[in-house]
mmCIF file of C-alpha atoms in Angstrom:
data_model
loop_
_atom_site.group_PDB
_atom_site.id
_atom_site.type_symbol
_atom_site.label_atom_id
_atom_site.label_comp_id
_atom_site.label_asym_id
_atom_site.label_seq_id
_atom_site.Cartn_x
_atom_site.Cartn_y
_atom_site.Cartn_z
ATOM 1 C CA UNK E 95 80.369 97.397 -18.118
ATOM 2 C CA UNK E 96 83.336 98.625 -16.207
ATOM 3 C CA UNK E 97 83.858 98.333 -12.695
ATOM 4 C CA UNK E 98 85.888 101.394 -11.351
ATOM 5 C CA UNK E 99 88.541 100.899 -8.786
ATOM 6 C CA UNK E 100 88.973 103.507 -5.856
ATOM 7 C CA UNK E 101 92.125 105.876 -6.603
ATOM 8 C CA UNK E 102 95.065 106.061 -4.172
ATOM 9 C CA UNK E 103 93.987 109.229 -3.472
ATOM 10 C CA UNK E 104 90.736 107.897 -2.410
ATOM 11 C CA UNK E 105 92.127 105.399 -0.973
ATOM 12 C CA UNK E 106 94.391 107.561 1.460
ATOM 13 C CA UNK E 107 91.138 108.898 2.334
ATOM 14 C CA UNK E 108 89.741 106.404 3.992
ATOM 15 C CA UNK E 109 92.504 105.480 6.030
ATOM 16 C CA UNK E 110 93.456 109.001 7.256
ATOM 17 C CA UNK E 111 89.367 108.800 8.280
ATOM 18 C CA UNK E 112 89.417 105.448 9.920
ATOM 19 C CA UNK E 113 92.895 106.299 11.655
ATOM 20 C CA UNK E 114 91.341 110.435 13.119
ATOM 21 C CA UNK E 115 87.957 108.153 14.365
ATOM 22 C CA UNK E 116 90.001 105.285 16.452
ATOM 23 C CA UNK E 117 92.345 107.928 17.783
ATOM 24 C CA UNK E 118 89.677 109.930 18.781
ATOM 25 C CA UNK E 119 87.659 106.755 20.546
ATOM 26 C CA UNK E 120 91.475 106.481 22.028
ATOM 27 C CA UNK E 121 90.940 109.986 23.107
ATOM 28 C CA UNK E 122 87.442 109.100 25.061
ATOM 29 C CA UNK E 123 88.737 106.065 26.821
ATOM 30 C CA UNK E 124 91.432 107.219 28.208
ATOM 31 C CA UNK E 125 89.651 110.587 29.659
ATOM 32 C CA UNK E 126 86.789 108.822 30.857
ATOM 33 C CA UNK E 127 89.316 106.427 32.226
ATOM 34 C CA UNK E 128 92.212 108.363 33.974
ATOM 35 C CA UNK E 129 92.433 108.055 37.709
ATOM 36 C CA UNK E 130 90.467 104.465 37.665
ATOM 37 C CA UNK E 131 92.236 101.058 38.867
ATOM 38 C CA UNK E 132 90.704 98.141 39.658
ATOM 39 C CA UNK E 133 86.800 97.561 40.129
ATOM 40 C CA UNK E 134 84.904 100.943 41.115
ATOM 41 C CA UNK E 135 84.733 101.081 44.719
ATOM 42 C CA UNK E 136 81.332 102.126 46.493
ATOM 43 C CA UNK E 137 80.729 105.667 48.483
ATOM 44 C CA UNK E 138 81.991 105.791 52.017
ATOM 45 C CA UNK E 139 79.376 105.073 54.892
ATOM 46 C CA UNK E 140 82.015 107.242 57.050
ATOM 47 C CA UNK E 141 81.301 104.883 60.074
ATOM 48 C CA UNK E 142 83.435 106.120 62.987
ATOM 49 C CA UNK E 143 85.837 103.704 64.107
ATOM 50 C CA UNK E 144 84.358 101.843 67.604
ATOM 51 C CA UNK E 145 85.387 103.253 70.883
ATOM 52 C CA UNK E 146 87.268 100.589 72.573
ATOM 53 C CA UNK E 147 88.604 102.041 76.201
ATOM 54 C CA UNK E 148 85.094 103.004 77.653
ATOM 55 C CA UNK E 149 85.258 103.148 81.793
ATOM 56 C CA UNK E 150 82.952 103.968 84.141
ATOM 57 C CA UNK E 151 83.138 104.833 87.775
ATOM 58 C CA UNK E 152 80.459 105.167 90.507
ATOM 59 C CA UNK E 153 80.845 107.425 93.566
ATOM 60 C CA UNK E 154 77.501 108.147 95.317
ATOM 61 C CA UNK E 155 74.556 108.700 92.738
ATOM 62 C CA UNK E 156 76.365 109.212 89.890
ATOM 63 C CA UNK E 157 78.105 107.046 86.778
ATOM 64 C CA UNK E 158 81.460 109.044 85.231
ATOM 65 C CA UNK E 159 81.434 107.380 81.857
ATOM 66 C CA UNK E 160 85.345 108.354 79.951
ATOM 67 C CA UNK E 161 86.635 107.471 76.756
ATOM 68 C CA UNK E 162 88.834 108.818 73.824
ATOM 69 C CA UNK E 163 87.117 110.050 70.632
ATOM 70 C CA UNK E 164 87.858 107.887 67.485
ATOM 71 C CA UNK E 165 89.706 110.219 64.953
ATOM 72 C CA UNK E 166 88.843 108.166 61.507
ATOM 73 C CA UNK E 167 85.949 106.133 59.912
ATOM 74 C CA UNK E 168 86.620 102.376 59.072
ATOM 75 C CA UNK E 169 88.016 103.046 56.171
ATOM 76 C CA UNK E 170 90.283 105.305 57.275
ATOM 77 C CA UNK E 171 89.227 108.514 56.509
ATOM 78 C CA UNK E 172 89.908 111.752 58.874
ATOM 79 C CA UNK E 173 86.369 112.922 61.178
ATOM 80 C CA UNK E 174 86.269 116.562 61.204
ATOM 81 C CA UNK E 175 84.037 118.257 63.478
ATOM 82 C CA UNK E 176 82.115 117.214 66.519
ATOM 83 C CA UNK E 177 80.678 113.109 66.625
ATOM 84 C CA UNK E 178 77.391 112.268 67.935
ATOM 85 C CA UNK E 179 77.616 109.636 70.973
ATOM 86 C CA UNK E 180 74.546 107.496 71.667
ATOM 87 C CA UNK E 181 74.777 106.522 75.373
ATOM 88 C CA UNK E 182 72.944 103.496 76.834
ATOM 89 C CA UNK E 183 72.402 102.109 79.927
ATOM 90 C CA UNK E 184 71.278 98.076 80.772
ATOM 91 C CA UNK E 185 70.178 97.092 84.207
ATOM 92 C CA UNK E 186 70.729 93.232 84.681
ATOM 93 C CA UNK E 187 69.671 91.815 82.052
ATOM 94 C CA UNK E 188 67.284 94.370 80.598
ATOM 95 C CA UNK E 189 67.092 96.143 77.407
ATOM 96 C CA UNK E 190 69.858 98.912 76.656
ATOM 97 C CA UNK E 191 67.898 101.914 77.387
ATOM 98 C CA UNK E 192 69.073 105.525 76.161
ATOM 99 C CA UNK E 193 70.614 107.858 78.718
ATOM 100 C CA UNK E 194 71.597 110.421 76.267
ATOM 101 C CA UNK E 195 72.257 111.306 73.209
ATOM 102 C CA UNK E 196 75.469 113.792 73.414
ATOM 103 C CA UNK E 197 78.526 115.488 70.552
ATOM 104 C CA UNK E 198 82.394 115.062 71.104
ATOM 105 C CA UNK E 199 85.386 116.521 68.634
ATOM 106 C CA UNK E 200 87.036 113.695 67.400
ATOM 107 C CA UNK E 201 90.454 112.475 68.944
ATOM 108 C CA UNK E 202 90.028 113.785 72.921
ATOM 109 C CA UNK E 203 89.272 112.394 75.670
ATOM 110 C CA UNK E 204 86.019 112.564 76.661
ATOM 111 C CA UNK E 205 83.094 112.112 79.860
ATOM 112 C CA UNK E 206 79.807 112.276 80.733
ATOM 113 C CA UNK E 207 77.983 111.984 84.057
ATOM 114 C CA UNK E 208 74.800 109.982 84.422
ATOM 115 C CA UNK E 209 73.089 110.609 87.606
ATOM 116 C CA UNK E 210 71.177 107.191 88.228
ATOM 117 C CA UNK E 211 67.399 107.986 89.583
ATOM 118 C CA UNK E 212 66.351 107.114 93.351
ATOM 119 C CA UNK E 213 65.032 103.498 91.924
ATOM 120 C CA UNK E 214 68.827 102.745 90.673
ATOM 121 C CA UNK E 215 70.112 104.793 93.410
ATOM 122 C CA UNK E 216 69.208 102.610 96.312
ATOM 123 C CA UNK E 217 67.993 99.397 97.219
ATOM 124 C CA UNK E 218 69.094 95.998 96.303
ATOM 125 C CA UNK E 219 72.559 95.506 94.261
ATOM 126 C CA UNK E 220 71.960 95.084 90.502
ATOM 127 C CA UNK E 221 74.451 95.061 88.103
ATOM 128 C CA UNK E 222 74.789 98.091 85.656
ATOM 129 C CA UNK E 223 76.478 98.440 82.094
ATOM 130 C CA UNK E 224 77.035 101.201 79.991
ATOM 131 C CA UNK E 225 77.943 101.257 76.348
ATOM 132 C CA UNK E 226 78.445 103.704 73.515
ATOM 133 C CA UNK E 227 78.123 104.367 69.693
ATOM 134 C CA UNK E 228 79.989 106.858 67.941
ATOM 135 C CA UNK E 229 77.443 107.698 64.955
ATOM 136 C CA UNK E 230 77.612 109.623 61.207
ATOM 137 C CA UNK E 231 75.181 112.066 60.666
ATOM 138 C CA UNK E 232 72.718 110.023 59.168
ATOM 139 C CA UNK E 233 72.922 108.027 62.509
ATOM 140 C CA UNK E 234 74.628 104.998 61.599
ATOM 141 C CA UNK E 235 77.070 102.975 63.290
ATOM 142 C CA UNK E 236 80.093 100.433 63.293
ATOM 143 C CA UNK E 237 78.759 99.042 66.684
ATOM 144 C CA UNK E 238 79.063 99.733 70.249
ATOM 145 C CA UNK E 239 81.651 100.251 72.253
ATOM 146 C CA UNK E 240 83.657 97.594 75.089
ATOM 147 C CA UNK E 241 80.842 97.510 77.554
ATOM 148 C CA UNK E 242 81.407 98.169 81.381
ATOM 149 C CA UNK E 243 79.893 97.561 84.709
ATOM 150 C CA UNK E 244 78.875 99.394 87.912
ATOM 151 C CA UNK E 245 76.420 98.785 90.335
ATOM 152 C CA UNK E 246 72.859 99.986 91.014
ATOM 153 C CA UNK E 247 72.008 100.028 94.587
ATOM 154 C CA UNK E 248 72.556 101.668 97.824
ATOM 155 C CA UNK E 249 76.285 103.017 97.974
ATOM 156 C CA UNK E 250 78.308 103.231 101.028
ATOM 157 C CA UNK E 251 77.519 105.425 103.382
ATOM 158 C CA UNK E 252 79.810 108.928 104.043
ATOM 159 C CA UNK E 253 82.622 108.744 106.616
ATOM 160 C CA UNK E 254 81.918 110.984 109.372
ATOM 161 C CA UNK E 255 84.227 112.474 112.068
ATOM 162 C CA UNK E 256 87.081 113.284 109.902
ATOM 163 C CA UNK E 257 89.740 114.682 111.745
ATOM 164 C CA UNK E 258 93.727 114.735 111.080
ATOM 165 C CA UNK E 259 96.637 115.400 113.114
ATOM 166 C CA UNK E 260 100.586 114.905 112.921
ATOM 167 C CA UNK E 261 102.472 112.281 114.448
ATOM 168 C CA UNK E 262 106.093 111.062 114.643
ATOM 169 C CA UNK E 263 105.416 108.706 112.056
ATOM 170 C CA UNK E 264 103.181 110.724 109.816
ATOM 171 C CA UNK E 265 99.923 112.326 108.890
ATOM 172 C CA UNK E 266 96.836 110.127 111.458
ATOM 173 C CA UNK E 267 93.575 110.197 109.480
ATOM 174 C CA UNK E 268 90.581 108.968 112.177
ATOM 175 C CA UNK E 269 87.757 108.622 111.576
ATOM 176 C CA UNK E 270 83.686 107.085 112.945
ATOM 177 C CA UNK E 271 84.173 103.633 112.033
ATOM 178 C CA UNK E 272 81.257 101.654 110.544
ATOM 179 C CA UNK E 273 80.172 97.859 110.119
ATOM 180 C CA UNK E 274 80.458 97.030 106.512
ATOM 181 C CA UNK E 275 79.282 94.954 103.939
ATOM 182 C CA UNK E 276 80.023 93.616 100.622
ATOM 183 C CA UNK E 277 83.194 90.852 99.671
ATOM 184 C CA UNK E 278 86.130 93.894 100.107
ATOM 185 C CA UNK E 279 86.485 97.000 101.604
ATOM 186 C CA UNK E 280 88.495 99.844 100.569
ATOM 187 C CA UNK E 281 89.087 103.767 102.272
ATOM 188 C CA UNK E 282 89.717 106.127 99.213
ATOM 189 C CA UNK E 283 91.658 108.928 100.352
ATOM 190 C CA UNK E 284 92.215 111.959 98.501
ATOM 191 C CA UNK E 285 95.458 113.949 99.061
ATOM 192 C CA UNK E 286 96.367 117.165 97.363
ATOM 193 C CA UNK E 287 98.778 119.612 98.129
ATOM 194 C CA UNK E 288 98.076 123.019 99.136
ATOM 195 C CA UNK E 289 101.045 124.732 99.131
ATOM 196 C CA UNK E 290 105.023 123.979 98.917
ATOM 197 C CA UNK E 291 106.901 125.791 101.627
ATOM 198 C CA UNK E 292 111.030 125.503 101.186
ATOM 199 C CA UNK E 293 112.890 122.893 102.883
ATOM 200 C CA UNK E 294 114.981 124.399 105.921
ATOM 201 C CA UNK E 295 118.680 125.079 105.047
ATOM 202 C CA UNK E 296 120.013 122.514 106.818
ATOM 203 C CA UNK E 297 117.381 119.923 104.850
ATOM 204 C CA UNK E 298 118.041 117.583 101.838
ATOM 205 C CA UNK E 299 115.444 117.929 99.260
ATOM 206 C CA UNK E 300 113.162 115.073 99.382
ATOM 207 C CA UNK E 301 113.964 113.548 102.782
ATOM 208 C CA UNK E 302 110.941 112.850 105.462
ATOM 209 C CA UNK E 303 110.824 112.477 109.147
ATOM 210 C CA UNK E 304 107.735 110.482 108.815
ATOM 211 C CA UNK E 305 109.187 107.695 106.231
ATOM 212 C CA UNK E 306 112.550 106.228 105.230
ATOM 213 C CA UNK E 307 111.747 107.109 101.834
ATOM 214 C CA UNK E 308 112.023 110.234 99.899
ATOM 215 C CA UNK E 309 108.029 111.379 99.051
ATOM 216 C CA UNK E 310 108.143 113.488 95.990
ATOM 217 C CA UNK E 311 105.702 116.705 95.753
ATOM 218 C CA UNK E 312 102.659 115.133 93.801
ATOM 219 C CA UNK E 313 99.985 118.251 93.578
ATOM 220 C CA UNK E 314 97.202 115.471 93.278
ATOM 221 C CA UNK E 315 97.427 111.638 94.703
ATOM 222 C CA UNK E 316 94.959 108.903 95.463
ATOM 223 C CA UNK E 317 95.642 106.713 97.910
ATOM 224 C CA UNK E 318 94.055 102.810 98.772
ATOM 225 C CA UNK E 319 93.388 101.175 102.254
ATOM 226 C CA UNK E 320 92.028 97.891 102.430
ATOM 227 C CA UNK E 321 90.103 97.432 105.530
ATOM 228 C CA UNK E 322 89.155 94.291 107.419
ATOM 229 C CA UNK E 323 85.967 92.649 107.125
ATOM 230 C CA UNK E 324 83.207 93.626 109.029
ATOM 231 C CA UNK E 325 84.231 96.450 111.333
ATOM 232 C CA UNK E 326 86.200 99.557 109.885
ATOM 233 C CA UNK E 327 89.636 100.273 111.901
ATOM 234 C CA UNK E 328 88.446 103.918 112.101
ATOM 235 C CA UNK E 329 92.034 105.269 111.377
ATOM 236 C CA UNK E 330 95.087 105.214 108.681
ATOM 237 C CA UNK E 331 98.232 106.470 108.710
ATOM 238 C CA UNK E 332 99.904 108.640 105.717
ATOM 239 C CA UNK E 333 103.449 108.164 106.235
ATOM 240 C CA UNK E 334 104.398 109.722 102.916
ATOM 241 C CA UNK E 335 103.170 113.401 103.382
ATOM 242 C CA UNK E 336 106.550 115.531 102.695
ATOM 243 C CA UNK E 337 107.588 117.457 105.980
ATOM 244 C CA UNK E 338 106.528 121.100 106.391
ATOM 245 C CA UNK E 339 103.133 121.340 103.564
ATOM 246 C CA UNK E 340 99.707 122.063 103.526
ATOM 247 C CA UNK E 341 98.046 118.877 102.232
ATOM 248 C CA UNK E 342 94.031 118.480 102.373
ATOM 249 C CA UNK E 343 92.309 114.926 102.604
ATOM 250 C CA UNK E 344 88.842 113.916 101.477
ATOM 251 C CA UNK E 345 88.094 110.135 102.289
ATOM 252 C CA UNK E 346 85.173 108.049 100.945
ATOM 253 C CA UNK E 347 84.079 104.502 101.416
ATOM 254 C CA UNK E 348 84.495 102.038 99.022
ATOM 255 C CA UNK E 349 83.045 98.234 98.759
ATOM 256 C CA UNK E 350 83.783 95.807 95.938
ATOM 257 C CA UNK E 351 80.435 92.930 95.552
ATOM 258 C CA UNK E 352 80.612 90.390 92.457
ATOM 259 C CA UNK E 353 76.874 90.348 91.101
ATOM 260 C CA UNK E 354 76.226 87.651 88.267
ATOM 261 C CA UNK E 355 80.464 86.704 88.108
ATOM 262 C CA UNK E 356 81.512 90.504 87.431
ATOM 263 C CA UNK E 357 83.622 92.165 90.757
ATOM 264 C CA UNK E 358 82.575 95.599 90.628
ATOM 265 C CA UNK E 359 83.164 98.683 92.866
ATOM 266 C CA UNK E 360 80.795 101.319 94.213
ATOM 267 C CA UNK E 361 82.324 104.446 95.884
ATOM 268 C CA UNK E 362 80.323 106.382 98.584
ATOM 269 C CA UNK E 363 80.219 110.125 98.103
ATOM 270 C CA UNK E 364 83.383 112.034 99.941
ATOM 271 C CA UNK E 365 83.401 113.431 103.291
ATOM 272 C CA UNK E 366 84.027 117.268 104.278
ATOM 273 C CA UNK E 367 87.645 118.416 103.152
ATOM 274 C CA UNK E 368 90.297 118.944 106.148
ATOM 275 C CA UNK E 369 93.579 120.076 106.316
ATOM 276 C CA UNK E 370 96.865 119.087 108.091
ATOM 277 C CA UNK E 371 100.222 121.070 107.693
ATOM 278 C CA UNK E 372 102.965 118.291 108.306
ATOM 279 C CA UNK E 373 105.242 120.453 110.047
ATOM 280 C CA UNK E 374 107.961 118.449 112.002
ATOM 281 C CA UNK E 375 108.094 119.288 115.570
ATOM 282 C CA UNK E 376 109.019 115.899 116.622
ATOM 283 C CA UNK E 377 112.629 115.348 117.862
ATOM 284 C CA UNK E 378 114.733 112.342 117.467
ATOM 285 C CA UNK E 379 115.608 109.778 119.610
ATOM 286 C CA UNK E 380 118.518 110.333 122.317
ATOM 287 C CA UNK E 381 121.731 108.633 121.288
ATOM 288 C CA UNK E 382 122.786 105.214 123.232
ATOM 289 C CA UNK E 383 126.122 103.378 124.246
ATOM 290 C CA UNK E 384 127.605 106.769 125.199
ATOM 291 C CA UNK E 385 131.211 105.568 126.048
ATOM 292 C CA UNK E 386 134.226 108.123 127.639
ATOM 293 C CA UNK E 387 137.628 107.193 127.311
ATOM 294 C CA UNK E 388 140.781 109.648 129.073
ATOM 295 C CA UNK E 389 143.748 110.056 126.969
ATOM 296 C CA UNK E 390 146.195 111.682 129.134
ATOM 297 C CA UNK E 391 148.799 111.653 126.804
ATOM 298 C CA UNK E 392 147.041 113.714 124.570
ATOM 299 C CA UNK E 393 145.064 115.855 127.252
ATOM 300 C CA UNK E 394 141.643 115.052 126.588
ATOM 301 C CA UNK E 395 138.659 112.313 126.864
ATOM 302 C CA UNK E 396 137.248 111.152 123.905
ATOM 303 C CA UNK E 397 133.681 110.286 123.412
ATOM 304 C CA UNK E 398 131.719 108.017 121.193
ATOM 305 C CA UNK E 399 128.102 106.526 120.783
ATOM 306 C CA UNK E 400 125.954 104.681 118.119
ATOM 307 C CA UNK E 401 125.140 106.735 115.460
ATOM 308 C CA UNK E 402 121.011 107.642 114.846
ATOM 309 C CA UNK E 403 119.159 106.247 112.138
ATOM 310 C CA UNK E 404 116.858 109.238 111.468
ATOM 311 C CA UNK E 405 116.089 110.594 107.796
ATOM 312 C CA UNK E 406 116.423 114.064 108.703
ATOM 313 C CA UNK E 407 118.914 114.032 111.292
ATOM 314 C CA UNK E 408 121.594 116.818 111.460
ATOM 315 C CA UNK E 409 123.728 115.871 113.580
ATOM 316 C CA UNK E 410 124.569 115.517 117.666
ATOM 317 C CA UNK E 411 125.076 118.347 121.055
ATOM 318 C CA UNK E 412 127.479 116.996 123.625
ATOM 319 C CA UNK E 413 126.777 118.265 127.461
ATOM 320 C CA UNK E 414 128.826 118.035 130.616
ATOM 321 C CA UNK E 415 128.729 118.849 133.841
ATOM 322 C CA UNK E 416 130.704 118.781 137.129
ATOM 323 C CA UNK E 417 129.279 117.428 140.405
ATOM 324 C CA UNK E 418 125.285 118.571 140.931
ATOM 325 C CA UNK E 419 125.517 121.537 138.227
ATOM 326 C CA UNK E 420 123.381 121.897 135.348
ATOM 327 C CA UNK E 421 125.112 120.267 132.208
ATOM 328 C CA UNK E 422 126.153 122.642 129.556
ATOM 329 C CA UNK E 423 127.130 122.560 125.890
ATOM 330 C CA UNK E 424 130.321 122.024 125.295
ATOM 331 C CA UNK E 425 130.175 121.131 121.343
ATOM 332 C CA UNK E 426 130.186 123.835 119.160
ATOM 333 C CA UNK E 427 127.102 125.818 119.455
ATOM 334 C CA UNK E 428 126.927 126.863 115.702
ATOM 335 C CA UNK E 429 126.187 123.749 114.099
ATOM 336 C CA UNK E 430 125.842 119.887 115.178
ATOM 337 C CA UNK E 431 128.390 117.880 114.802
ATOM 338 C CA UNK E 432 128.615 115.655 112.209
ATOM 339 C CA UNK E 433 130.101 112.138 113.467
ATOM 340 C CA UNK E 434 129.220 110.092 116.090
ATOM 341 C CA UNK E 435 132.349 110.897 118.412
ATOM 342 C CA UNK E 436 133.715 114.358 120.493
ATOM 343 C CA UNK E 437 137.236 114.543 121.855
ATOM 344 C CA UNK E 438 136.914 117.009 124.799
ATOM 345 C CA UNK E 439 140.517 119.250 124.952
ATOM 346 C CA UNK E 440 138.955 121.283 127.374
ATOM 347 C CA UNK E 441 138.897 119.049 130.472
ATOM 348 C CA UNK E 442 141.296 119.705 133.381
ATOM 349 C CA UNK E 443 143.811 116.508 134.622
ATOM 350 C CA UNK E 444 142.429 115.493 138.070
ATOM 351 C CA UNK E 445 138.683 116.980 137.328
ATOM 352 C CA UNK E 446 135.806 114.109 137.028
ATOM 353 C CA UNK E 447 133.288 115.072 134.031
ATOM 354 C CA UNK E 448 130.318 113.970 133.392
ATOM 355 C CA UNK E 449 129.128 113.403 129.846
ATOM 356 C CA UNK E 450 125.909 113.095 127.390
ATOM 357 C CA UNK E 451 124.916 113.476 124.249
ATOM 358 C CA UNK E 452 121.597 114.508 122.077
ATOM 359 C CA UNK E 453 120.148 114.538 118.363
ATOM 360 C CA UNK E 454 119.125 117.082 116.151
ATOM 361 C CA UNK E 455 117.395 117.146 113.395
ATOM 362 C CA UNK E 456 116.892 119.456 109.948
ATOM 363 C CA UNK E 457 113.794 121.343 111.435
ATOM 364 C CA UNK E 458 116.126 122.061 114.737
ATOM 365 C CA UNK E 459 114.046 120.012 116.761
ATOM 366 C CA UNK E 460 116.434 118.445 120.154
ATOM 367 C CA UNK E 461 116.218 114.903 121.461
ATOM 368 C CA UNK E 462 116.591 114.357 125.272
ATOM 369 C CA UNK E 463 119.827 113.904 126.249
ATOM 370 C CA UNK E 464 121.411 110.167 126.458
ATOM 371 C CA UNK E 465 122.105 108.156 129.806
ATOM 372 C CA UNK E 466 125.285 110.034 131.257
ATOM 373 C CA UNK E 467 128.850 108.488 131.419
ATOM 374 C CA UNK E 468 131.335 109.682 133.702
ATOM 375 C CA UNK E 469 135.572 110.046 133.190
ATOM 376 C CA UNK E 470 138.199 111.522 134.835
ATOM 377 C CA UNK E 471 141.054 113.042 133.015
ATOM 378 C CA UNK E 472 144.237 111.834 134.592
ATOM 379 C CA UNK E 473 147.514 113.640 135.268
ATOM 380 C CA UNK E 474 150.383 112.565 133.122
ATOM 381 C CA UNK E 475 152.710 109.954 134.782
#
């Protein structure tokens, strides 16, 4: 029998079929696989990233809890839309109980107020701590936030008898003093301004008659007093408040006690709002070592003094008299001068003058006049 060998033509065939079949498993692999590296990673959980710059603050009955939203997941992916934030409060070293359960855009800054009840309110000092989670929709988490402390317990009492007036030296805020407790003692005062009036033409913007520095206009400023232990001073001074505003002041109480190694600070609720306008009526003060010296030669006395160290001062008035009349300007009456010093080309040889001198400042506002000196213009030899 014969055995019958495949033709080329057969065998071409096969090869041109074997060859179409691995190109097209080719085909497969490569469109299943096209976009894939590496080993297949697993879904998202889309965990929001931890909030780490949680504060709170406690004035009166009430918590202010503010952080910034987290704007990705831990795995970096945007958040779109508003973030559920579980809130939770722990009182000493009690469970974390929920205070609320609240929504936040991603990427702002963001606050809530917890009002403690009348059991947290008052009474003994415990400590207080807050944290947050910043959860998916299904609830989940990548943990809670940097804890922080407060206080429960009775907060300081209001100040009472708030009252502010102007002095030379700046805005006086008085005030009922109180005994106090706790390891430090603070007055919070509130400034803002009210309204900014011009400087007078003769001022230089940002000079004060109440401080040697130059106060710049802040709309909105909180100021700091540390008070003694045990007894309030029942006063503080504001020597910053620019010259000629409308500023109003709200003051609170404010004690610092370290419960279980933590210093924290409870504020007491504000007092009543008042208002001071820090207009400058106050002078300043008379020029000394007024000296007169005659120069006949030249037909007049020349005068001289220590120059004032005032802020706002504009300048100086020189006065003279003869015998028991009243003294009278003899500096020009337009402006003040300048310069510590006057040479007087008006006096008469053989006539006895005498001299003094005053301050001025930017507001206009006159000092008394300086001890008098007395000088005689001689006649030429």
């Amino acid at each position: 029998m014969l055995r019958r060998f495949p033709s080329p033509a057969s065998k071409l065939c096969a090869v041109r079929f074997c060859f179409s079949q691995l190109s097209l498993l080719a085909m497969i692999f490569w469109i299943t696989g096209c976009g894939q590296t590496g080993v297949p990673l697993p879904p998202t959980l889309r965990l929001p990233v931890p909030v780490d710059d949680l504060t709170a603050n406690r004035v009166a009955d009430q918590v202010t809890l503010r952080w910034t939203m987290p704007h990705r997941t831990t795995d970096k992916l945007a958040l779109k839309g508003p973030q559920p934030v579980h809130i939770c409060r722990q009182v000493g070293n009690g469970s974390c109980e929920t205070v609320a359960d609240v929504s936040f855009p991603p990427e702002k800054p963001a606050s809530y107020v917890d009002t403690l009840p009348a059991s947290l309110a008052g009474g003994s000092k415990q400590l207080l701590s807050y944290t947050i989670e910043v959860r998916n929709r299904h609830g989940r988490s990548a943990g809670a936030s940097n804890p922080v402390y407060t206080l429960a317990g009775a907060a300081p009492p209001p100040l009472s008898g708030v009252r502010g007036e102007m002095t030379a030296s700046g805005v006086l805020l008085q005030w009922q003093p109180s005994s106090l407790n706790g390891d430090e003692h603070k007055i919070e005062i509130q400034r803002t301004l009210l309204s900014i009036s011009k400087p007078s033409t003769s001022a230089k913007p940002g000079h004060s008659p109440f401080a040697e520095s130059s106060p710049q206009l802040v709309k909105d400023q909180m100021l700091t007093v540390q008070q003694p232990d045990g007894l309030e001073t029942g006063k503080v001074l504001d020597p910053d408040a620019a010259p000629n505003q409308r500023y109003s002041y709200r003051l609170s109480r404010a004690e610092v006690v370290t419960v279980n190694g933590k210093s924290v600070q409870v504020e007491g609720a504000t007092s009543s709002e008042i208002s001071v306008t820090t207009k400058d009526t106050f002078p300043p003060r008379p020029p000394i070592g007024l000296a007169a010296v005659a120069a006949p030669d030249e037909g007049a006395i020349d005068l001289s003094w220590a120059p004032n160290t005032e802020s706002d001062l504009a300048g100086y008035a020189v006065y003279r008299r003869q015998g028991s009349s009243e003294p009278t300007r003899v500096s020009p009456a337009d402006a003040p001068l300048e310069t510590p010093s006057y040479r007087d080309l008006t006096a008469k040889p053989g006539q006895e003058y005498t001299y003094s001198v005053s301050a001025i400042d930017r507001d206009g506002n006159e000092s008394a006049r300086s001890v008098e000196v007395t000088e005689t213009l001689r006649t030429k030899p």
